[in-house]
PDB file of C-alpha atoms in Angstrom:
ATOM      1  CA  MET A   7      85.250 -60.289 211.103  1.00  0.00           C
ATOM      2  CA  THR A   8      84.642 -58.969 214.595  1.00  0.00           C
ATOM      3  CA  THR A   9      84.255 -55.260 215.310  1.00  0.00           C
ATOM      4  CA  ALA A  10      87.629 -55.380 217.074  1.00  0.00           C
ATOM      5  CA  GLU A  11      89.260 -56.670 213.877  1.00  0.00           C
ATOM      6  CA  ILE A  12      87.530 -54.001 211.809  1.00  0.00           C
ATOM      7  CA  ALA A  13      88.676 -51.290 214.244  1.00  0.00           C
ATOM      8  CA  ARG A  14      92.247 -52.553 214.101  1.00  0.00           C
ATOM      9  CA  ARG A  15      92.322 -52.606 210.294  1.00  0.00           C
ATOM     10  CA  THR A  16      90.639 -49.236 209.804  1.00  0.00           C
ATOM     11  CA  GLY A  17      92.296 -47.351 212.647  1.00  0.00           C
ATOM     12  CA  LEU A  18      88.910 -46.237 213.976  1.00  0.00           C
ATOM     13  CA  SER A  19      87.908 -46.535 217.606  1.00  0.00           C
ATOM     14  CA  GLN A  20      85.880 -49.613 218.497  1.00  0.00           C
ATOM     15  CA  PRO A  21      82.826 -47.584 219.667  1.00  0.00           C
ATOM     16  CA  THR A  22      82.815 -45.764 216.310  1.00  0.00           C
ATOM     17  CA  VAL A  23      83.106 -49.053 214.443  1.00  0.00           C
ATOM     18  CA  TRP A  24      80.278 -50.551 216.471  1.00  0.00           C
ATOM     19  CA  ARG A  25      77.954 -47.586 215.761  1.00  0.00           C
ATOM     20  CA  LEU A  26      78.698 -47.829 212.036  1.00  0.00           C
ATOM     21  CA  CYS A  27      78.264 -51.600 212.020  1.00  0.00           C
ATOM     22  CA  TYR A  28      75.019 -51.364 213.983  1.00  0.00           C
ATOM     23  CA  THR A  29      73.577 -49.048 211.311  1.00  0.00           C
ATOM     24  CA  LEU A  30      74.695 -51.423 208.565  1.00  0.00           C
ATOM     25  CA  ILE A  31      73.198 -54.403 210.423  1.00  0.00           C
ATOM     26  CA  GLU A  32      69.859 -52.625 210.791  1.00  0.00           C
ATOM     27  CA  SER A  33      69.817 -51.804 207.079  1.00  0.00           C
ATOM     28  CA  GLY A  34      70.758 -55.375 206.109  1.00  0.00           C
ATOM     29  CA  PHE A  35      74.174 -54.623 204.599  1.00  0.00           C
ATOM     30  CA  LEU A  36      75.910 -56.553 207.378  1.00  0.00           C
ATOM     31  CA  VAL A  37      74.665 -59.723 209.081  1.00  0.00           C
ATOM     32  CA  ARG A  38      75.902 -61.742 212.009  1.00  0.00           C
ATOM     33  CA  ALA A  39      77.926 -64.793 211.051  1.00  0.00           C
ATOM     34  CA  PRO A  40      76.152 -68.122 211.735  1.00  0.00           C
ATOM     35  CA  ALA A  41      78.472 -68.889 214.669  1.00  0.00           C
ATOM     36  CA  GLY A  42      77.752 -65.465 216.143  1.00  0.00           C
ATOM     37  CA  ALA A  43      81.436 -64.611 216.464  1.00  0.00           C
ATOM     38  CA  GLY A  44      81.585 -61.864 213.866  1.00  0.00           C
ATOM     39  CA  LEU A  45      79.954 -60.064 210.971  1.00  0.00           C
ATOM     40  CA  ARG A  46      79.827 -60.677 207.244  1.00  0.00           C
ATOM     41  CA  ILE A  47      78.515 -58.881 204.188  1.00  0.00           C
ATOM     42  CA  GLY A  48      74.732 -58.991 203.791  1.00  0.00           C
ATOM     43  CA  ALA A  49      72.431 -59.494 200.842  1.00  0.00           C
ATOM     44  CA  PRO A  50      72.308 -55.982 199.329  1.00  0.00           C
ATOM     45  CA  ALA A  51      76.060 -56.076 198.715  1.00  0.00           C
ATOM     46  CA  LEU A  52      75.546 -59.040 196.402  1.00  0.00           C
ATOM     47  CA  THR A  53      74.178 -56.713 193.754  1.00  0.00           C
ATOM     48  CA  LEU A  54      77.693 -55.253 193.641  1.00  0.00           C
ATOM     49  CA  GLY A  55      79.228 -58.600 192.721  1.00  0.00           C
ATOM     50  CA  TYR A  56      79.772 -60.190 196.107  1.00  0.00           C
ATOM     51  CA  ALA A  57      77.896 -63.343 195.060  1.00  0.00           C
ATOM     52  CA  ALA A  58      80.369 -64.006 192.288  1.00  0.00           C
ATOM     53  CA  ALA A  59      83.306 -63.229 194.547  1.00  0.00           C
ATOM     54  CA  ARG A  60      82.228 -65.433 197.451  1.00  0.00           C
ATOM     55  CA  GLY A  61      80.060 -68.065 195.812  1.00  0.00           C
ATOM     56  CA  LEU A  62      77.296 -68.003 198.414  1.00  0.00           C
ATOM     57  CA  ASP A  63      74.268 -70.141 197.622  1.00  0.00           C
ATOM     58  CA  ALA A  64      70.689 -69.058 198.265  1.00  0.00           C
ATOM     59  CA  PRO A  65      70.183 -70.867 201.610  1.00  0.00           C
ATOM     60  CA  ALA A  66      73.455 -69.513 203.025  1.00  0.00           C
ATOM     61  CA  LEU A  67      72.448 -66.043 201.910  1.00  0.00           C
ATOM     62  CA  ALA A  68      68.960 -66.244 203.400  1.00  0.00           C
ATOM     63  CA  MET A  69      69.768 -67.880 206.734  1.00  0.00           C
ATOM     64  CA  PRO A  70      70.854 -64.742 208.689  1.00  0.00           C
ATOM     65  CA  TYR A  71      67.707 -62.962 207.531  1.00  0.00           C
ATOM     66  CA  MET A  72      65.559 -65.948 208.479  1.00  0.00           C
ATOM     67  CA  GLN A  73      67.102 -65.774 211.947  1.00  0.00           C
ATOM     68  CA  ARG A  74      66.137 -62.101 212.174  1.00  0.00           C
ATOM     69  CA  ILE A  75      62.576 -62.915 211.121  1.00  0.00           C
ATOM     70  CA  LEU A  76      62.393 -65.573 213.836  1.00  0.00           C
ATOM     71  CA  GLU A  77      63.738 -63.188 216.468  1.00  0.00           C
ATOM     72  CA  ARG A  78      61.324 -60.409 215.501  1.00  0.00           C
ATOM     73  CA  THR A  79      58.166 -62.496 215.106  1.00  0.00           C
ATOM     74  CA  GLY A  80      58.621 -65.729 217.058  1.00  0.00           C
ATOM     75  CA  GLY A  81      57.190 -67.571 214.070  1.00  0.00           C
ATOM     76  CA  SER A  82      58.591 -70.538 212.218  1.00  0.00           C
ATOM     77  CA  THR A  83      60.420 -69.385 209.077  1.00  0.00           C
ATOM     78  CA  THR A  84      60.905 -71.399 205.909  1.00  0.00           C
ATOM     79  CA  LEU A  85      62.819 -70.851 202.685  1.00  0.00           C
ATOM     80  CA  SER A  86      61.214 -72.861 199.903  1.00  0.00           C
ATOM     81  CA  LEU A  87      61.830 -73.432 196.210  1.00  0.00           C
ATOM     82  CA  ARG A  88      59.354 -74.165 193.447  1.00  0.00           C
ATOM     83  CA  GLN A  89      59.841 -77.476 191.676  1.00  0.00           C
ATOM     84  CA  GLY A  90      57.181 -77.894 189.025  1.00  0.00           C
ATOM     85  CA  SER A  91      53.777 -77.898 190.702  1.00  0.00           C
ATOM     86  CA  GLU A  92      55.238 -78.289 194.211  1.00  0.00           C
ATOM     87  CA  MET A  93      57.090 -76.181 196.767  1.00  0.00           C
ATOM     88  CA  VAL A  94      60.049 -77.783 198.541  1.00  0.00           C
ATOM     89  CA  ALA A  95      61.317 -76.579 201.930  1.00  0.00           C
ATOM     90  CA  VAL A  96      65.066 -76.014 201.675  1.00  0.00           C
ATOM     91  CA  GLU A  97      65.776 -74.320 205.028  1.00  0.00           C
ATOM     92  CA  GLN A  98      63.613 -74.011 208.116  1.00  0.00           C
ATOM     93  CA  LEU A  99      63.868 -72.386 211.542  1.00  0.00           C
ATOM     94  CA  ASN A 100      61.261 -73.426 214.094  1.00  0.00           C
ATOM     95  CA  GLY A 101      59.677 -70.725 216.208  1.00  0.00           C
ATOM     96  CA  ASP A 102      57.440 -71.128 219.235  1.00  0.00           C
ATOM     97  CA  PHE A 103      56.175 -74.478 217.977  1.00  0.00           C
ATOM     98  CA  VAL A 104      57.291 -77.357 215.773  1.00  0.00           C
ATOM     99  CA  VAL A 105      55.121 -78.601 212.924  1.00  0.00           C
ATOM    100  CA  ARG A 106      55.137 -82.377 213.146  1.00  0.00           C
ATOM    101  CA  ASP A 107      56.076 -84.398 210.070  1.00  0.00           C
ATOM    102  CA  GLN A 108      57.299 -81.247 208.307  1.00  0.00           C
ATOM    103  CA  PRO A 109      61.123 -81.469 208.349  1.00  0.00           C
ATOM    104  CA  VAL A 110      63.370 -79.702 205.860  1.00  0.00           C
ATOM    105  CA  GLY A 111      62.707 -81.255 202.478  1.00  0.00           C
ATOM    106  CA  TRP A 112      58.931 -81.462 202.846  1.00  0.00           C
ATOM    107  CA  ARG A 113      56.917 -80.958 199.679  1.00  0.00           C
ATOM    108  CA  ALA A 114      53.472 -79.506 199.174  1.00  0.00           C
ATOM    109  CA  PRO A 115      51.302 -78.748 196.131  1.00  0.00           C
ATOM    110  CA  ILE A 116      52.025 -75.192 195.044  1.00  0.00           C
ATOM    111  CA  ASP A 117      48.421 -74.005 195.490  1.00  0.00           C
ATOM    112  CA  THR A 118      48.037 -75.341 199.053  1.00  0.00           C
ATOM    113  CA  VAL A 119      50.736 -73.349 200.886  1.00  0.00           C
ATOM    114  CA  SER A 120      51.320 -69.625 201.246  1.00  0.00           C
ATOM    115  CA  ALA A 121      54.796 -69.847 199.672  1.00  0.00           C
ATOM    116  CA  GLY A 122      53.375 -71.410 196.529  1.00  0.00           C
ATOM    117  CA  LEU A 123      50.567 -68.875 196.321  1.00  0.00           C
ATOM    118  CA  ALA A 124      53.115 -66.062 196.678  1.00  0.00           C
ATOM    119  CA  VAL A 125      55.182 -67.501 193.827  1.00  0.00           C
ATOM    120  CA  LEU A 126      52.168 -67.920 191.545  1.00  0.00           C
ATOM    121  CA  ALA A 127      50.918 -64.431 192.395  1.00  0.00           C
ATOM    122  CA  ALA A 128      54.250 -62.864 191.449  1.00  0.00           C
ATOM    123  CA  LEU A 129      54.518 -64.534 188.037  1.00  0.00           C
ATOM    124  CA  PRO A 130      53.436 -62.823 184.811  1.00  0.00           C
ATOM    125  CA  PRO A 131      49.819 -63.756 183.923  1.00  0.00           C
ATOM    126  CA  ALA A 132      50.760 -66.212 181.165  1.00  0.00           C
ATOM    127  CA  ALA A 133      53.284 -68.020 183.358  1.00  0.00           C
ATOM    128  CA  ARG A 134      50.783 -68.116 186.223  1.00  0.00           C
ATOM    129  CA  GLU A 135      48.127 -69.659 183.971  1.00  0.00           C
ATOM    130  CA  ALA A 136      50.643 -72.273 182.830  1.00  0.00           C
ATOM    131  CA  GLY A 137      51.399 -73.059 186.471  1.00  0.00           C
ATOM    132  CA  ILE A 138      47.711 -73.397 187.286  1.00  0.00           C
ATOM    133  CA  ALA A 139      47.153 -75.651 184.276  1.00  0.00           C
ATOM    134  CA  ALA A 140      49.913 -77.975 185.510  1.00  0.00           C
ATOM    135  CA  ILE A 141      48.150 -78.539 188.840  1.00  0.00           C
ATOM    136  CA  ASP A 142      46.349 -81.857 188.674  1.00  0.00           C
ATOM    137  CA  HIS A 143      43.025 -81.645 190.535  1.00  0.00           C
ATOM    138  CA  PRO A 144      40.514 -84.223 189.309  1.00  0.00           C
ATOM    139  CA  ASP A 145      37.739 -82.527 191.308  1.00  0.00           C
ATOM    140  CA  ALA A 146      36.335 -79.583 189.293  1.00  0.00           C
ATOM    141  CA  ALA A 147      34.913 -77.890 192.397  1.00  0.00           C
ATOM    142  CA  ARG A 148      38.289 -78.062 194.091  1.00  0.00           C
ATOM    143  CA  ARG A 149      39.961 -76.591 191.002  1.00  0.00           C
ATOM    144  CA  GLU A 150      37.624 -73.618 191.153  1.00  0.00           C
ATOM    145  CA  ARG A 151      38.233 -73.087 194.882  1.00  0.00           C
ATOM    146  CA  HIS A 152      41.969 -73.133 194.371  1.00  0.00           C
ATOM    147  CA  ARG A 153      41.763 -70.790 191.387  1.00  0.00           C
ATOM    148  CA  ALA A 154      39.812 -68.346 193.558  1.00  0.00           C
ATOM    149  CA  ARG A 155      42.517 -68.689 196.225  1.00  0.00           C
ATOM    150  CA  ILE A 156      45.226 -67.905 193.661  1.00  0.00           C
ATOM    151  CA  GLU A 157      43.317 -64.877 192.374  1.00  0.00           C
ATOM    152  CA  ALA A 158      42.978 -63.616 195.958  1.00  0.00           C
ATOM    153  CA  ALA A 159      46.732 -64.088 196.396  1.00  0.00           C
ATOM    154  CA  VAL A 160      47.407 -61.944 193.304  1.00  0.00           C
ATOM    155  CA  GLU A 161      45.289 -59.157 194.812  1.00  0.00           C
ATOM    156  CA  ALA A 162      46.929 -59.499 198.225  1.00  0.00           C
ATOM    157  CA  LEU A 163      50.462 -59.361 196.830  1.00  0.00           C
ATOM    158  CA  ALA A 164      49.629 -56.234 194.831  1.00  0.00           C
ATOM    159  CA  ARG A 165      47.904 -54.600 197.804  1.00  0.00           C
ATOM    160  CA  ASP A 166      50.001 -55.704 200.790  1.00  0.00           C
ATOM    161  CA  GLY A 167      53.226 -57.069 199.313  1.00  0.00           C
ATOM    162  CA  ALA A 168      52.578 -60.441 200.990  1.00  0.00           C
ATOM    163  CA  VAL A 169      50.188 -63.417 200.796  1.00  0.00           C
ATOM    164  CA  ARG A 170      48.395 -64.866 203.813  1.00  0.00           C
ATOM    165  CA  LEU A 171      46.883 -68.307 204.257  1.00  0.00           C
ATOM    166  CA  GLY A 172      45.035 -69.529 207.340  1.00  0.00           C
ATOM    167  CA  GLN A 173      43.944 -72.961 206.158  1.00  0.00           C
ATOM    168  CA  ILE A 174      47.132 -74.988 206.536  1.00  0.00           C
ATOM    169  CA  LEU A 175      47.262 -78.406 208.233  1.00  0.00           C
ATOM    170  CA  ASP A 176      43.506 -78.599 208.813  1.00  0.00           C
ATOM    171  CA  GLY A 177      43.336 -74.951 209.823  1.00  0.00           C
ATOM    172  CA  ARG A 178      45.748 -75.341 212.735  1.00  0.00           C
ATOM    173  CA  TYR A 179      48.476 -73.241 211.145  1.00  0.00           C
ATOM    174  CA  THR A 180      48.429 -69.739 209.681  1.00  0.00           C
ATOM    175  CA  ALA A 181      51.192 -68.210 207.600  1.00  0.00           C
ATOM    176  CA  VAL A 182      52.266 -65.287 205.458  1.00  0.00           C
ATOM    177  CA  ALA A 183      54.718 -65.490 202.548  1.00  0.00           C
ATOM    178  CA  VAL A 184      56.583 -63.365 200.017  1.00  0.00           C
ATOM    179  CA  PRO A 185      58.256 -64.323 196.735  1.00  0.00           C
ATOM    180  CA  LEU A 186      61.976 -63.621 196.540  1.00  0.00           C
ATOM    181  CA  PHE A 187      61.832 -62.220 193.022  1.00  0.00           C
ATOM    182  CA  GLU A 188      60.321 -59.155 191.424  1.00  0.00           C
ATOM    183  CA  THR A 189      56.603 -59.262 190.697  1.00  0.00           C
ATOM    184  CA  GLY A 190      55.915 -59.700 187.002  1.00  0.00           C
ATOM    185  CA  THR A 191      59.111 -61.640 186.300  1.00  0.00           C
ATOM    186  CA  GLU A 192      59.725 -65.366 185.815  1.00  0.00           C
ATOM    187  CA  PRO A 193      63.200 -66.305 187.086  1.00  0.00           C
ATOM    188  CA  ALA A 194      64.553 -69.781 186.439  1.00  0.00           C
ATOM    189  CA  THR A 195      64.613 -70.447 190.187  1.00  0.00           C
ATOM    190  CA  GLN A 196      61.579 -69.245 192.141  1.00  0.00           C
ATOM    191  CA  TRP A 197      62.118 -68.891 195.885  1.00  0.00           C
ATOM    192  CA  ALA A 198      59.762 -67.809 198.659  1.00  0.00           C
ATOM    193  CA  LEU A 199      59.998 -66.979 202.363  1.00  0.00           C
ATOM    194  CA  THR A 200      57.262 -67.974 204.802  1.00  0.00           C
ATOM    195  CA  CYS A 201      56.619 -67.074 208.435  1.00  0.00           C
ATOM    196  CA  GLY A 202      53.820 -68.606 210.460  1.00  0.00           C
ATOM    197  CA  GLY A 203      52.425 -69.780 213.752  1.00  0.00           C
ATOM    198  CA  LEU A 204      49.578 -71.657 215.373  1.00  0.00           C
ATOM    199  CA  ALA A 205      46.208 -70.278 214.310  1.00  0.00           C
ATOM    200  CA  ALA A 206      44.927 -70.617 217.879  1.00  0.00           C
ATOM    201  CA  SER A 207      47.556 -68.256 219.284  1.00  0.00           C
ATOM    202  CA  TRP A 208      48.519 -65.959 216.395  1.00  0.00           C
ATOM    203  CA  THR A 209      46.397 -62.809 216.227  1.00  0.00           C
ATOM    204  CA  ALA A 210      45.764 -60.563 213.248  1.00  0.00           C
ATOM    205  CA  GLU A 211      48.394 -58.231 214.706  1.00  0.00           C
ATOM    206  CA  ASP A 212      50.920 -61.094 214.723  1.00  0.00           C
ATOM    207  CA  LEU A 213      50.257 -61.709 211.034  1.00  0.00           C
ATOM    208  CA  ASP A 214      50.521 -57.992 210.280  1.00  0.00           C
ATOM    209  CA  ARG A 215      53.902 -57.853 212.012  1.00  0.00           C
ATOM    210  CA  ALA A 216      55.161 -60.956 210.208  1.00  0.00           C
ATOM    211  CA  ALA A 217      53.970 -59.571 206.869  1.00  0.00           C
ATOM    212  CA  ALA A 218      55.785 -56.267 207.457  1.00  0.00           C
ATOM    213  CA  VAL A 219      59.014 -58.062 208.378  1.00  0.00           C
ATOM    214  CA  LEU A 220      58.792 -60.326 205.322  1.00  0.00           C
ATOM    215  CA  VAL A 221      58.124 -57.413 202.963  1.00  0.00           C
ATOM    216  CA  GLU A 222      61.152 -55.620 204.399  1.00  0.00           C
ATOM    217  CA  THR A 223      63.266 -58.772 204.020  1.00  0.00           C
ATOM    218  CA  ARG A 224      62.101 -59.308 200.447  1.00  0.00           C
ATOM    219  CA  ALA A 225      63.354 -55.831 199.519  1.00  0.00           C
ATOM    220  CA  LEU A 226      66.803 -56.817 200.793  1.00  0.00           C
ATOM    221  CA  LEU A 227      66.979 -60.340 199.388  1.00  0.00           C
ATOM    222  CA  ALA A 228      65.218 -60.194 196.011  1.00  0.00           C
ATOM    223  CA  PRO A 229      67.950 -58.199 194.191  1.00  0.00           C
ATOM    224  CA  ALA A 230      70.621 -60.446 195.700  1.00  0.00           C
ATOM    225  CA  PHE A 231      68.763 -63.602 194.637  1.00  0.00           C
ATOM    226  CA  ALA A 232      68.545 -62.126 191.134  1.00  0.00           C
ATOM    227  CA  ALA A 233      72.316 -61.600 191.228  1.00  0.00           C
ATOM    228  CA  LEU A 234      72.814 -65.215 192.252  1.00  0.00           C
ATOM    229  CA  ALA A 235      70.575 -66.430 189.438  1.00  0.00           C
ATOM    230  CA  GLY A 236      72.452 -64.270 186.962  1.00  0.00           C
TER     231      GLY A 236
END
């Protein structure tokens, strides 16, 4: 609905409606519709049963928040889902660059991308160990390097609420990711959000800003994703 429609139905003035809606947009309870012509209910309302009422799927739910991440950071934003020992990109918005050969649907080993590390870091210890055991690395030295990377991700998620990785695509790409479920749980579907940019142009401050935005977005989306899964 547009603010004019809301004003007409509520009997409030349009400026009053806009001020109220602006506050709700900033807090995540309202989001702009994909076509940009109006507003719709945001993720936090899903914990009140909106998911069941409207039947939104995870990508449709996440897309307005991914757009906000893109607008606030300029970085490419990806929603990905764990499938076994891989992460699969389900939705993607390109920022100030396009990663070649990485369209929606790309797959990557779970321990090689920030989204996968964020998922593993958020799992209970036993589930994380099972996930690590399922990763097939014939090279023992590589297994140890990747285990160290996963352990660092666990520490980073506990400390910062997000996981960073600067060694993607031969070191050309740097990214930060958050899991979209509560740390210490093991939901049936394990989603993650990633935001990143070119390592040559993204500073530490850029990563800090992206991490803060992702942590804020996780707080809004994680309960709603749990409602969808339930």
